[in-house]
Amino acid sequence: MTDDNLAASVAEEELSMGVSVPYVTSFCCCLNLEVGAKIVGYLHLVASLILTILSAWITSGIYDNISTVEDAGDHVYSRAYPIALAATIASIAHVLLALFLLLSAYKRWCNGLRSWVWIMVALWVAGLLYIVVSSALSGFVDSGSDIFLAFALGVVFFVVVGYCIITVNSYYLMLKSSEDMEGPAKIDY
């Protein structure tokens, strides 16, 4: 049975149970799902490492200005430090999440892949809700072209992350389907 048939059979089974999960049969039209999941893991790792380094550098710069003359009046640095520290911790968590995906992809661990998918879906939805709610509460204070550019970049970002999640989920479906096809261990008589 080919990868396409395996993913389709798992998707049909989930659809019959009332769950509709989108899936793809290849990554970027030419790579198989295993390679796609590994590429997603490496891209996640590189982006997370870059964000960790940048946010740690910014956090240390803010920390150096706490309790100085520049911070005395309005306490901008004192208020920005916890935010920068939280961003650094979140980016470190993403590094660990990317390593978890890579380990799961190389070991072909279905539960690890599924856990990564659920965590990323939760983060994806939380990020989308945060943007919508904060935009609605604060209003739009920029010009129309700035709002459009931010909207276009946000759409591209969320679509790319969504496609990566769907790719890893499709790889999970393929592995799960092949596990189900193996059945119980056979005994030689």
mmCIF file of C-alpha atoms in Angstrom:
data_model
loop_
_atom_site.group_PDB
_atom_site.id
_atom_site.type_symbol
_atom_site.label_atom_id
_atom_site.label_comp_id
_atom_site.label_asym_id
_atom_site.label_seq_id
_atom_site.Cartn_x
_atom_site.Cartn_y
_atom_site.Cartn_z
ATOM 1 C CA MET A 1 0.000 0.000 0.000
ATOM 2 C CA THR A 2 1.427 3.404 -0.947
ATOM 3 C CA ASP A 3 1.774 6.431 1.314
ATOM 4 C CA ASP A 4 -1.208 8.036 -0.405
ATOM 5 C CA ASN A 5 -3.417 5.032 0.253
ATOM 6 C CA LEU A 6 -2.286 4.753 3.888
ATOM 7 C CA ALA A 7 -3.013 8.409 4.643
ATOM 8 C CA ALA A 8 -6.318 8.210 2.799
ATOM 9 C CA SER A 9 -7.410 5.092 4.719
ATOM 10 C CA VAL A 10 -6.617 6.710 8.072
ATOM 11 C CA ALA A 11 -8.396 9.905 7.030
ATOM 12 C CA GLU A 12 -11.453 7.910 5.912
ATOM 13 C CA GLU A 13 -11.468 6.062 9.236
ATOM 14 C CA GLU A 14 -11.326 9.331 11.189
ATOM 15 C CA LEU A 15 -14.031 10.798 8.958
ATOM 16 C CA SER A 16 -16.280 7.821 9.691
ATOM 17 C CA MET A 17 -15.763 8.511 13.405
ATOM 18 C CA GLY A 18 -16.934 12.102 12.898
ATOM 19 C CA VAL A 19 -13.480 13.699 12.951
ATOM 20 C CA SER A 20 -12.287 15.527 9.853
ATOM 21 C CA VAL A 21 -8.531 16.016 9.774
ATOM 22 C CA PRO A 22 -6.880 17.661 6.768
ATOM 23 C CA TYR A 23 -3.889 15.807 5.371
ATOM 24 C CA VAL A 24 -1.373 16.023 2.546
ATOM 25 C CA THR A 25 0.296 13.160 0.721
ATOM 26 C CA SER A 26 3.663 14.827 0.134
ATOM 27 C CA PHE A 27 5.641 17.798 1.366
ATOM 28 C CA CYS A 28 6.054 20.605 -1.187
ATOM 29 C CA CYS A 29 4.843 18.309 -4.016
ATOM 30 C CA CYS A 30 8.091 16.376 -4.339
ATOM 31 C CA LEU A 31 9.300 15.224 -0.919
ATOM 32 C CA ASN A 32 7.810 12.436 1.151
ATOM 33 C CA LEU A 33 6.188 13.145 4.499
ATOM 34 C CA GLU A 34 9.077 11.798 6.574
ATOM 35 C CA VAL A 35 11.530 14.205 4.954
ATOM 36 C CA GLY A 36 8.926 16.971 5.260
ATOM 37 C CA ALA A 37 8.507 16.362 8.999
ATOM 38 C CA LYS A 38 12.281 16.463 9.454
ATOM 39 C CA ILE A 39 12.548 19.674 7.422
ATOM 40 C CA VAL A 40 9.790 21.208 9.571
ATOM 41 C CA GLY A 41 11.739 20.137 12.676
ATOM 42 C CA TYR A 42 14.983 21.679 11.435
ATOM 43 C CA LEU A 43 13.273 24.911 10.357
ATOM 44 C CA HIS A 44 11.549 25.101 13.749
ATOM 45 C CA LEU A 45 14.889 24.511 15.485
ATOM 46 C CA VAL A 46 16.805 27.133 13.481
ATOM 47 C CA ALA A 47 14.087 29.775 13.880
ATOM 48 C CA SER A 48 13.798 29.040 17.609
ATOM 49 C CA LEU A 49 17.560 29.242 18.142
ATOM 50 C CA ILE A 50 17.742 32.571 16.320
ATOM 51 C CA LEU A 51 14.829 33.922 18.372
ATOM 52 C CA THR A 52 16.415 32.633 21.590
ATOM 53 C CA ILE A 53 19.701 34.389 20.851
ATOM 54 C CA LEU A 54 18.005 37.642 19.840
ATOM 55 C CA SER A 55 15.599 37.713 22.778
ATOM 56 C CA ALA A 56 18.381 36.866 25.260
ATOM 57 C CA TRP A 57 20.491 39.684 23.813
ATOM 58 C CA ILE A 58 17.588 42.145 24.058
ATOM 59 C CA THR A 59 16.782 40.968 27.589
ATOM 60 C CA SER A 60 20.367 41.536 28.737
ATOM 61 C CA GLY A 61 20.331 45.026 27.196
ATOM 62 C CA ILE A 62 17.123 45.889 29.013
ATOM 63 C CA TYR A 63 18.454 44.441 32.255
ATOM 64 C CA ASP A 64 21.534 46.670 32.024
ATOM 65 C CA ASN A 65 19.295 49.763 31.960
ATOM 66 C CA ILE A 66 17.113 48.872 34.963
ATOM 67 C CA SER A 67 17.675 51.190 37.949
ATOM 68 C CA THR A 68 19.578 53.725 35.885
ATOM 69 C CA VAL A 69 18.889 57.376 35.199
ATOM 70 C CA GLU A 70 17.203 56.466 31.904
ATOM 71 C CA ASP A 71 14.711 54.248 33.743
ATOM 72 C CA ALA A 72 14.074 56.623 36.661
ATOM 73 C CA GLY A 73 11.221 58.651 35.209
ATOM 74 C CA ASP A 74 8.867 56.328 33.425
ATOM 75 C CA HIS A 75 10.274 52.857 34.318
ATOM 76 C CA VAL A 76 10.111 51.674 30.717
ATOM 77 C CA TYR A 77 13.007 49.253 31.184
ATOM 78 C CA SER A 78 11.600 47.912 34.454
ATOM 79 C CA ARG A 79 8.296 47.130 32.736
ATOM 80 C CA ALA A 80 9.881 45.765 29.547
ATOM 81 C CA TYR A 81 12.226 43.345 31.343
ATOM 82 C CA PRO A 82 9.574 40.765 32.369
ATOM 83 C CA ILE A 83 8.166 40.784 28.824
ATOM 84 C CA ALA A 84 11.604 40.250 27.289
ATOM 85 C CA LEU A 85 12.384 37.520 29.810
ATOM 86 C CA ALA A 86 9.093 35.757 28.989
ATOM 87 C CA ALA A 87 9.943 35.945 25.273
ATOM 88 C CA THR A 88 13.327 34.365 25.970
ATOM 89 C CA ILE A 89 11.752 31.552 27.993
ATOM 90 C CA ALA A 90 9.118 30.964 25.288
ATOM 91 C CA SER A 91 11.790 30.747 22.594
ATOM 92 C CA ILE A 92 13.748 28.246 24.715
ATOM 93 C CA ALA A 93 10.543 26.205 25.018
ATOM 94 C CA HIS A 94 10.268 26.255 21.208
ATOM 95 C CA VAL A 95 13.850 24.972 20.922
ATOM 96 C CA LEU A 96 12.878 22.039 23.136
ATOM 97 C CA LEU A 97 9.689 21.523 21.118
ATOM 98 C CA ALA A 98 11.693 21.442 17.867
ATOM 99 C CA LEU A 99 14.140 18.928 19.332
ATOM 100 C CA PHE A 100 11.167 16.829 20.463
ATOM 101 C CA LEU A 101 9.780 16.863 16.899
ATOM 102 C CA LEU A 102 13.126 15.859 15.418
ATOM 103 C CA LEU A 103 13.545 13.031 17.913
ATOM 104 C CA SER A 104 10.005 11.817 17.222
ATOM 105 C CA ALA A 105 10.512 12.005 13.447
ATOM 106 C CA TYR A 106 13.807 10.119 13.511
ATOM 107 C CA LYS A 107 12.507 7.470 15.932
ATOM 108 C CA ARG A 108 9.149 7.286 14.072
ATOM 109 C CA TRP A 109 7.385 7.741 17.394
ATOM 110 C CA CYS A 110 3.673 8.259 16.683
ATOM 111 C CA ASN A 111 2.754 9.558 20.139
ATOM 112 C CA GLY A 112 5.555 12.131 20.015
ATOM 113 C CA LEU A 113 4.458 13.382 16.610
ATOM 114 C CA ARG A 114 0.832 13.591 17.732
ATOM 115 C CA SER A 115 1.845 15.445 20.915
ATOM 116 C CA TRP A 116 3.838 17.964 18.875
ATOM 117 C CA VAL A 117 0.851 18.483 16.578
ATOM 118 C CA TRP A 118 -1.550 19.117 19.465
ATOM 119 C CA ILE A 119 0.851 21.503 21.224
ATOM 120 C CA MET A 120 1.478 23.447 18.019
ATOM 121 C CA VAL A 121 -2.243 23.621 17.207
ATOM 122 C CA ALA A 122 -2.878 25.012 20.695
ATOM 123 C CA LEU A 123 -0.086 27.587 20.264
ATOM 124 C CA TRP A 124 -1.312 28.429 16.751
ATOM 125 C CA VAL A 125 -4.868 29.050 17.952
ATOM 126 C CA ALA A 126 -3.660 30.992 21.011
ATOM 127 C CA GLY A 127 -1.470 33.216 18.829
ATOM 128 C CA LEU A 128 -4.299 33.861 16.401
ATOM 129 C CA LEU A 129 -6.724 34.673 19.226
ATOM 130 C CA TYR A 130 -4.188 36.981 20.875
ATOM 131 C CA ILE A 131 -3.713 38.952 17.659
ATOM 132 C CA VAL A 132 -7.438 39.250 17.006
ATOM 133 C CA VAL A 133 -8.315 40.233 20.586
ATOM 134 C CA SER A 134 -5.433 42.688 21.032
ATOM 135 C CA SER A 135 -6.233 44.318 17.678
ATOM 136 C CA ALA A 136 -9.890 44.636 18.610
ATOM 137 C CA LEU A 137 -9.142 46.077 22.052
ATOM 138 C CA SER A 138 -6.413 48.525 21.062
ATOM 139 C CA GLY A 139 -7.873 49.547 17.743
ATOM 140 C CA PHE A 140 -5.896 50.266 14.620
ATOM 141 C CA VAL A 141 -3.605 53.244 15.078
ATOM 142 C CA ASP A 142 -1.386 52.785 12.023
ATOM 143 C CA SER A 143 -1.996 53.870 8.470
ATOM 144 C CA GLY A 144 -3.962 51.702 6.071
ATOM 145 C CA SER A 145 -0.884 50.422 4.260
ATOM 146 C CA ASP A 146 0.808 49.437 7.542
ATOM 147 C CA ILE A 147 -2.316 47.573 8.646
ATOM 148 C CA PHE A 148 -2.532 45.778 5.282
ATOM 149 C CA LEU A 149 1.159 44.823 5.364
ATOM 150 C CA ALA A 150 0.868 43.488 8.920
ATOM 151 C CA PHE A 151 -2.265 41.568 7.921
ATOM 152 C CA ALA A 152 -0.594 40.083 4.828
ATOM 153 C CA LEU A 153 2.516 39.038 6.787
ATOM 154 C CA GLY A 154 0.341 37.539 9.514
ATOM 155 C CA VAL A 155 -1.684 35.555 7.006
ATOM 156 C CA VAL A 156 1.481 34.212 5.359
ATOM 157 C CA PHE A 157 2.972 33.279 8.740
ATOM 158 C CA PHE A 158 -0.141 31.493 9.995
ATOM 159 C CA VAL A 159 -0.651 29.673 6.680
ATOM 160 C CA VAL A 160 2.962 28.444 6.622
ATOM 161 C CA VAL A 161 2.801 27.280 10.250
ATOM 162 C CA GLY A 162 -0.562 25.621 9.564
ATOM 163 C CA TYR A 163 0.886 23.781 6.558
ATOM 164 C CA CYS A 164 3.819 22.580 8.680
ATOM 165 C CA ILE A 165 1.406 21.284 11.311
ATOM 166 C CA ILE A 166 -0.667 19.517 8.642
ATOM 167 C CA THR A 167 2.505 17.948 7.200
ATOM 168 C CA VAL A 168 3.594 16.532 10.547
ATOM 169 C CA ASN A 169 0.040 15.362 11.241
ATOM 170 C CA SER A 170 -0.049 13.627 7.839
ATOM 171 C CA TYR A 171 3.237 11.895 8.642
ATOM 172 C CA TYR A 172 1.706 10.776 11.930
ATOM 173 C CA LEU A 173 -1.353 9.428 10.056
ATOM 174 C CA MET A 174 0.895 7.522 7.670
ATOM 175 C CA LEU A 175 2.920 5.975 10.515
ATOM 176 C CA LYS A 176 -0.205 5.151 12.503
ATOM 177 C CA SER A 177 -1.794 3.504 9.493
ATOM 178 C CA SER A 178 1.257 1.343 8.859
ATOM 179 C CA GLU A 179 1.319 0.382 12.571
ATOM 180 C CA ASP A 180 -2.315 -0.670 12.378
ATOM 181 C CA MET A 181 -1.614 -2.769 9.285
ATOM 182 C CA GLU A 182 1.121 -4.762 11.015
ATOM 183 C CA GLY A 183 -1.242 -6.325 13.538
ATOM 184 C CA PRO A 184 -0.218 -8.528 16.441
ATOM 185 C CA ALA A 185 3.109 -10.329 16.481
ATOM 186 C CA LYS A 186 3.152 -13.583 14.540
ATOM 187 C CA ILE A 187 4.332 -16.773 16.154
ATOM 188 C CA ASP A 188 6.270 -19.358 14.159
ATOM 189 C CA TYR A 189 5.155 -22.929 14.805
#
